[in-house]
Coordinates of C-alpha atoms and ligand atoms in Angstrom, one line a residue:
M4 CA 0.0 0.0 0.0
S5 CA 1.2 3.5 -0.9
V6 CA 0.4 4.9 2.6
E7 CA 2.8 2.3 4.1
R8 CA 5.4 3.0 1.4
A9 CA 5.4 6.7 2.3
H10 CA 5.5 5.9 6.0
D11 CA 8.4 3.4 5.5
L12 CA 10.3 5.8 3.2
F13 CA 10.1 8.4 5.9
T14 CA 11.1 6.0 8.7
S15 CA 14.1 4.6 6.8
T16 CA 15.3 8.0 5.8
F17 CA 14.9 10.0 9.0
G18 CA 15.1 7.2 11.6
V19 CA 11.7 8.0 13.2
A20 CA 8.1 7.4 12.2
P21 CA 6.2 10.3 10.5
L22 CA 3.4 12.2 12.3
L23 CA 1.0 11.5 9.4
V24 CA 0.6 10.5 5.8
A25 CA -1.7 12.7 3.6
S26 CA -2.5 12.3 -0.1
A27 CA -3.9 14.1 -3.1
P28 CA -5.0 13.0 -6.6
G29 CA -4.2 13.9 -10.2
R30 CA -7.1 15.1 -12.3
V31 CA -8.7 15.0 -15.8
N32 CA -11.0 17.7 -16.9
L33 CA -14.3 16.6 -18.4
I34 CA -15.0 19.9 -20.1
G35 CA -14.1 23.6 -19.8
E36 CA -10.6 23.8 -21.2
H37 CA -8.5 27.0 -21.2
T38 CA -11.3 28.7 -19.4
D39 CA -9.9 28.8 -15.8
Y40 CA -7.5 31.7 -16.4
N41 CA -10.3 33.5 -18.3
G42 CA -12.7 33.6 -15.4
G43 CA -14.8 30.8 -16.8
E44 CA -16.0 27.4 -15.6
V45 CA -14.3 24.0 -15.4
L46 CA -15.5 20.5 -14.6
P47 CA -12.6 18.2 -13.6
I48 CA -12.7 14.9 -11.7
A49 CA -10.0 13.6 -9.4
I50 CA -8.5 10.4 -10.8
E51 CA -7.5 7.3 -8.8
Q52 CA -3.7 7.9 -9.2
R53 CA -2.4 9.9 -6.2
T54 CA 0.7 11.3 -4.4
W55 CA 1.3 10.5 -0.8
V56 CA 3.3 12.7 1.6
A57 CA 4.6 11.5 5.0
M58 CA 5.5 14.4 7.2
D59 CA 6.6 15.5 10.6
A60 CA 8.2 18.6 12.2
A61 CA 12.0 18.7 12.0
P62 CA 13.0 20.3 15.3
G63 CA 15.9 22.7 14.7
G64 CA 15.6 22.3 10.9
P65 CA 16.5 22.4 8.1
S66 CA 13.5 21.2 6.2
Q67 CA 14.2 18.0 4.2
A68 CA 12.4 16.2 1.4
V69 CA 13.0 12.8 -0.2
S70 CA 11.1 11.1 -2.9
E71 CA 10.8 7.4 -3.9
A72 CA 10.9 8.3 -7.6
P73 CA 14.1 7.1 -9.4
D74 CA 16.9 9.7 -10.0
T75 CA 15.6 12.2 -7.5
A76 CA 18.0 13.8 -5.1
A77 CA 17.1 14.6 -1.5
G78 CA 16.4 18.3 -0.8
R79 CA 17.3 20.4 2.2
F80 CA 16.0 23.9 2.5
D81 CA 15.2 26.7 5.0
L82 CA 11.8 28.3 4.6
T83 CA 13.1 31.7 5.7
T84 CA 15.6 31.8 2.9
A85 CA 13.8 29.6 0.3
V86 CA 14.9 30.1 -3.3
R87 CA 13.9 28.2 -6.4
T88 CA 16.3 25.5 -7.2
G89 CA 14.8 23.9 -10.4
E90 CA 14.6 20.7 -8.4
W91 CA 11.5 18.6 -7.7
W92 CA 11.2 19.8 -4.1
D93 CA 10.5 23.4 -5.3
Y94 CA 6.8 22.2 -5.3
V95 CA 7.2 21.3 -1.6
Q96 CA 9.1 24.4 -0.6
G97 CA 6.8 26.7 -2.5
T98 CA 3.7 25.2 -1.0
L99 CA 5.1 25.3 2.5
L100 CA 6.1 28.9 2.0
H101 CA 2.7 30.0 0.8
L102 CA 0.8 28.0 3.3
A103 CA 2.9 29.3 6.2
G104 CA 2.2 33.0 5.5
D105 CA 5.0 33.8 7.9
P106 CA 7.9 31.4 7.2
A107 CA 9.8 32.4 10.3
A108 CA 6.9 31.2 12.4
A109 CA 6.5 27.8 10.6
A110 CA 8.3 24.8 12.0
P111 CA 10.7 23.1 9.6
V112 CA 9.4 19.8 8.4
R113 CA 10.7 16.4 7.1
V114 CA 8.9 15.1 4.0
A115 CA 8.8 11.7 2.2
V116 CA 7.0 11.5 -1.1
V117 CA 5.5 8.4 -2.9
S118 CA 3.4 8.6 -6.1
D119 CA 1.7 6.4 -8.6
L120 CA 0.9 9.4 -10.9
P121 CA 2.7 9.5 -14.2
Q122 CA 4.8 12.7 -14.5
G123 CA 4.6 14.8 -17.6
A124 CA 1.5 13.2 -19.0
G125 CA -0.7 16.2 -18.2
L126 CA -2.5 14.6 -15.2
S127 CA -1.4 17.3 -12.8
S128 CA 1.2 15.4 -10.9
S129 CA 2.7 18.7 -9.7
A130 CA -0.7 19.9 -8.3
A131 CA -1.0 16.5 -6.5
L132 CA 2.4 17.0 -4.8
E133 CA 1.6 20.5 -3.9
V134 CA -1.8 19.8 -2.5
A135 CA -0.7 16.6 -0.6
T136 CA 2.1 18.7 0.9
A137 CA -0.3 21.4 1.9
R138 CA -2.7 18.9 3.5
A139 CA 0.1 17.3 5.5
A140 CA 1.7 20.6 6.6
A141 CA -1.7 22.0 7.7
H142 CA -1.9 19.1 10.1
V143 CA 1.7 19.2 11.3
W144 CA 1.3 23.0 12.0
G145 CA -1.9 22.4 13.8
E146 CA -4.1 24.4 11.5
D147 CA -7.7 24.5 12.0
E148 CA -9.4 21.8 9.8
A149 CA -12.3 24.2 9.4
Q150 CA -10.2 26.6 7.3
G151 CA -11.0 24.2 4.6
H152 CA -9.3 22.8 1.5
L153 CA -9.8 25.9 -0.6
R154 CA -6.9 27.5 1.4
L155 CA -4.8 24.4 0.5
A156 CA -5.6 24.8 -3.1
Q157 CA -4.7 28.5 -3.0
A158 CA -1.4 27.9 -1.4
A159 CA -0.6 25.1 -3.9
H160 CA -1.6 27.4 -6.8
R161 CA 0.6 30.2 -5.6
A162 CA 3.5 27.7 -5.2
E163 CA 3.1 26.8 -8.9
T164 CA 2.7 30.3 -10.3
E165 CA 4.7 32.4 -7.9
F166 CA 7.5 30.1 -6.7
V167 CA 8.0 27.5 -9.4
G168 CA 7.0 30.1 -12.0
V169 CA 4.6 28.1 -14.1
S170 CA 1.8 30.2 -15.4
C171 CA -1.5 28.2 -15.0
G172 CA -5.1 28.6 -13.9
M173 CA -6.6 27.4 -10.7
M174 CA -8.2 24.2 -12.0
D175 CA -5.6 21.6 -11.2
Q176 CA -5.0 22.5 -7.6
A177 CA -8.7 23.0 -6.9
A178 CA -9.6 19.6 -8.3
S179 CA -6.8 17.9 -6.3
A180 CA -7.8 19.7 -3.1
L181 CA -11.6 19.8 -3.3
A182 CA -12.9 16.9 -5.5
R183 CA -15.2 14.3 -4.1
R184 CA -15.5 10.6 -4.9
G185 CA -18.3 9.9 -7.4
H186 CA -18.6 13.6 -8.3
A187 CA -17.1 16.1 -10.8
L188 CA -16.1 19.4 -9.4
R189 CA -17.8 22.4 -11.0
L190 CA -15.7 25.4 -10.3
W191 CA -16.5 29.0 -11.2
C192 CA -13.0 30.4 -11.6
D193 CA -14.1 34.1 -11.3
T194 CA -15.6 33.7 -7.8
G195 CA -14.2 30.5 -6.5
K196 CA -17.7 29.1 -6.1
I197 CA -17.9 25.3 -6.3
D198 CA -20.5 22.6 -6.8
H199 CA -20.1 18.8 -6.6
V200 CA -21.9 17.2 -9.5
S201 CA -22.8 13.5 -9.2
F202 CA -20.7 11.7 -11.9
E203 CA -20.7 8.0 -11.8
R204 CA -19.5 7.3 -15.3
A205 CA -16.2 5.6 -16.0
V206 CA -13.5 7.5 -18.0
L207 CA -10.8 6.0 -20.1
V208 CA -7.6 8.2 -20.0
I209 CA -5.3 7.7 -23.0
D210 CA -1.8 9.2 -22.9
T211 CA -0.4 9.9 -26.3
A212 CA 3.2 9.9 -24.8
T213 CA 4.0 12.9 -27.0
P214 CA 7.0 15.2 -26.1
R215 CA 5.5 18.4 -24.7
A216 CA 8.4 20.7 -25.2
L217 CA 6.3 23.5 -26.7
R218 CA 3.6 23.3 -24.1
Q219 CA 4.6 26.1 -21.7
S220 CA 5.6 28.6 -24.3
A221 CA 2.4 28.0 -26.3
F222 CA 0.3 28.1 -23.2
N223 CA 1.8 31.5 -22.3
E224 CA 1.2 32.7 -25.8
R225 CA -2.5 31.7 -25.6
R226 CA -2.8 33.6 -22.3
E227 CA -1.4 36.7 -23.9
S228 CA -3.9 36.3 -26.8
C229 CA -6.8 36.0 -24.3
A230 CA -5.6 39.2 -22.5
R231 CA -5.4 41.0 -25.8
A232 CA -8.9 39.9 -26.7
L233 CA -10.3 41.0 -23.4
A234 CA -8.6 44.4 -23.7
A235 CA -10.1 44.9 -27.2
I236 CA -13.6 44.0 -26.0
Q237 CA -13.3 46.3 -23.0
L238 CA -13.0 49.3 -25.3
D239 CA -16.7 49.0 -25.9
H240 CA -17.5 47.1 -22.7
P241 CA -15.4 48.5 -19.9
E242 CA -17.5 46.7 -17.3
L243 CA -16.4 43.2 -18.6
Q244 CA -13.9 41.6 -16.2
D245 CA -13.4 38.2 -17.7
L246 CA -13.1 37.0 -21.3
A247 CA -15.2 34.0 -20.6
H248 CA -18.2 36.2 -19.9
A249 CA -18.1 38.1 -23.2
T250 CA -20.9 37.5 -25.7
L251 CA -19.9 36.1 -29.1
D252 CA -21.2 39.4 -30.7
A253 CA -18.8 41.4 -28.5
V254 CA -16.0 39.1 -29.6
D255 CA -16.9 39.5 -33.2
D256 CA -17.3 43.3 -33.0
A257 CA -14.1 44.1 -31.2
P258 CA -10.9 45.0 -33.1
M259 CA -8.5 42.0 -33.0
T260 CA -6.7 39.8 -35.4
P261 CA -8.5 36.7 -36.8
E262 CA -6.3 34.5 -34.8
V263 CA -6.9 36.2 -31.5
R264 CA -10.7 36.2 -32.3
R265 CA -10.6 32.4 -32.8
R266 CA -9.0 32.0 -29.4
A267 CA -11.6 34.2 -27.8
R268 CA -14.5 32.4 -29.5
H269 CA -13.2 29.2 -28.1
V270 CA -13.1 30.5 -24.5
V271 CA -16.6 32.0 -24.7
Q272 CA -18.2 28.9 -26.1
E273 CA -16.2 26.4 -24.1
T274 CA -17.3 27.9 -20.8
R275 CA -20.9 27.6 -21.8
R276 CA -20.4 23.9 -22.5
V277 CA -19.7 23.3 -18.8
A278 CA -23.3 24.1 -17.9
Q279 CA -24.6 22.1 -20.8
L280 CA -22.6 19.0 -19.8
V281 CA -23.7 19.3 -16.2
D282 CA -27.3 19.4 -17.5
A283 CA -26.7 16.3 -19.7
V284 CA -25.1 14.4 -16.8
R285 CA -27.9 15.3 -14.4
T286 CA -30.6 14.2 -16.9
G287 CA -28.8 11.1 -18.0
R288 CA -28.3 12.2 -21.6
S289 CA -25.3 11.6 -23.9
V290 CA -22.4 14.0 -23.5
G291 CA -20.8 12.9 -26.8
Q292 CA -21.8 16.0 -28.9
L293 CA -20.5 18.4 -26.3
L294 CA -17.1 16.5 -26.0
A295 CA -16.9 16.5 -29.8
A296 CA -17.6 20.3 -30.0
S297 CA -15.1 21.0 -27.3
H298 CA -12.4 18.9 -29.1
A299 CA -13.1 20.6 -32.4
S300 CA -12.9 24.0 -30.9
L301 CA -9.6 23.2 -29.2
R302 CA -8.2 21.8 -32.4
D303 CA -9.4 24.5 -34.8
D304 CA -9.9 27.7 -32.8
Y305 CA -7.5 27.3 -29.8
E306 CA -5.0 25.2 -31.9
C307 CA -3.7 23.2 -28.9
S308 CA -4.4 19.7 -30.2
T309 CA -1.8 17.4 -31.9
P310 CA -2.2 14.9 -34.8
E311 CA -1.9 12.2 -32.2
L312 CA -4.7 13.6 -30.0
D313 CA -6.9 14.0 -33.0
W314 CA -6.1 10.4 -34.1
V315 CA -7.0 9.1 -30.6
V316 CA -10.4 11.0 -30.6
E317 CA -11.3 9.8 -34.0
F318 CA -10.3 6.2 -33.2
A319 CA -12.3 6.3 -30.0
M320 CA -15.4 7.6 -31.8
G321 CA -15.2 4.7 -34.2
T322 CA -15.4 2.2 -31.4
R323 CA -18.7 0.7 -30.5
G324 CA -20.0 1.8 -27.1
I325 CA -18.0 5.1 -27.0
D326 CA -20.2 8.1 -26.3
G327 CA -17.6 10.8 -26.6
A328 CA -13.9 11.7 -26.5
R329 CA -11.7 14.8 -26.5
L330 CA -8.3 16.0 -25.5
T331 CA -8.0 17.0 -21.8
G332 CA -5.8 19.4 -20.0
A333 CA -3.6 22.0 -21.7
G334 CA -3.1 20.0 -24.9
W335 CA 0.0 20.1 -27.1
G336 CA 0.5 16.4 -26.3
G337 CA -0.6 14.7 -23.1
C338 CA -3.9 12.9 -22.7
A339 CA -7.4 12.4 -24.2
I340 CA -10.4 11.1 -22.4
A341 CA -13.2 8.8 -23.6
V342 CA -16.6 8.1 -22.0
G343 CA -18.9 5.3 -22.9
T344 CA -20.3 1.9 -21.7
P345 CA -18.1 -0.2 -19.5
D346 CA -17.7 -2.7 -22.4
G347 CA -17.0 0.0 -24.9
L348 CA -14.3 1.5 -22.7
R349 CA -12.7 -1.9 -22.1
D350 CA -12.7 -2.7 -25.9
L351 CA -11.2 0.7 -26.6
A352 CA -8.5 0.3 -24.0
A353 CA -7.6 -3.1 -25.6
S354 CA -7.7 -2.0 -29.3
I355 CA -6.1 1.4 -29.1
I356 CA -2.7 0.3 -27.8
P357 CA -1.7 -1.9 -30.8
A358 CA -3.4 0.5 -33.3
F359 CA -1.7 3.6 -31.9
T360 CA 1.6 1.9 -31.6
H361 CA 1.4 0.9 -35.2
A362 CA 0.3 4.4 -36.4
W363 CA 2.7 6.4 -34.3
K364 CA 5.6 4.0 -33.5
R365 CA 5.3 4.5 -29.7
A366 CA 3.1 2.9 -27.1
P367 CA 0.4 4.9 -25.5
R368 CA -0.7 4.3 -21.9
T369 CA -4.3 4.0 -20.8
W370 CA -6.0 4.1 -17.4
L371 CA -9.6 3.3 -16.7
T372 CA -10.7 5.6 -13.9
S373 CA -13.7 7.1 -12.2
A374 CA -14.3 10.2 -10.1
S375 CA -12.1 9.8 -7.0
H376 CA -11.7 11.9 -3.9
G377 CA -9.5 15.0 -3.3
A378 CA -6.9 15.6 -0.6
M379 CA -7.2 13.6 2.6
V380 CA -5.3 12.6 5.7
D381 CA -4.7 8.8 5.3
W382 CA -3.0 7.9 8.5
V383 CA -2.0 9.7 11.8
R384 CA 0.4 8.3 14.3
G385 CA -1.3 6.9 17.4
S386 CA -4.8 7.2 16.2
Ligands
GLA1 C1 -3.3 23.3 -17.7 C2 -3.3 24.3 -16.6 C3 -4.8 24.5 -16.1 C4 -5.7 24.8 -17.3 C5 -5.5 23.7 -18.4 C6 -6.4 24.0 -19.6 O1 -3.6 22.0 -17.2 O2 -2.5 23.9 -15.5 O3 -4.8 25.6 -15.2 O4 -5.5 26.1 -17.8 O5 -4.2 23.6 -18.8 O6 -7.7 24.0 -19.3

């Protein structure tokens, strides 16, 4: 069991048992892509793969972090002088720093990390590490449980954007912190309001195993385009605060290049699809058309798909029992999701591996998952 692995890694590294083991999941987004940093809606689920963090205070310091992952060095740092190192424990340092508020008042900690989340596949392994760290540290530092998981998500998000320096929206950390088993998390990114939407369907995650070298620069470029579109619309609509809430007419009337307009049209229409998908799920209807519309918009207007992702979606849609499929997460490589009947998903998982390998000369990975639970404390010493 992973809880025990985290516990044992801590014990063998530091010579004492941890105070607790906490964990947090990765995520896939059902719909609402590239809407979070535009004040729109998203609808992720937590997946079953998680990261576990064993932790206790380290009296006298410094803070230390070890990971079970191969080829990872052990980190030592002091929160009062924390600087980015480019190492994996920046996620840990950054989260501790932002959760602590006043680093001088926060006890140094020892941390041992175990994960079954694939890294670099676009399943938010970094958000899972941040949120699991925040969950564990909140316990070690004796924080009031009632402060809630939103604070954990916010500290994790600030770690990613302000400490590690990756520009992203709030979705990944919110899903990892706040999701519930058997539910999708509907998040309004302008206000932080959330709703747990019952979602019992299975989801097949297909990783195209594509190098994602361009992802961050392309992501930053899209953010700039969205900011430009918003500024152009605000010339006539100064009251508009978020691109996601613009009307299509306003997008079409504002002065911007055809390319920027396509990006903006995606954002405006994609955010509306969240409410439509929630409605379809609640009334037991097919979600296939909405997923197809989302994928087409990401491919043609937002231009963040890849030939491999398009191929996976088309292959999935040609499989009996599959209701819908689309790319999930940022795009430019990474994963697609498919939903359908249990038999359909099983058949797709079996058939897509040889077909993809034949077509693209590398093996994809697949995971059958369903909506899992967000951050939690798994084990506490003496209880
Ligand atoms: C990445 C970011 C998220 C979100 C998605 C696209 O996963 O980390 O915040 O913007 O891309 O929906």
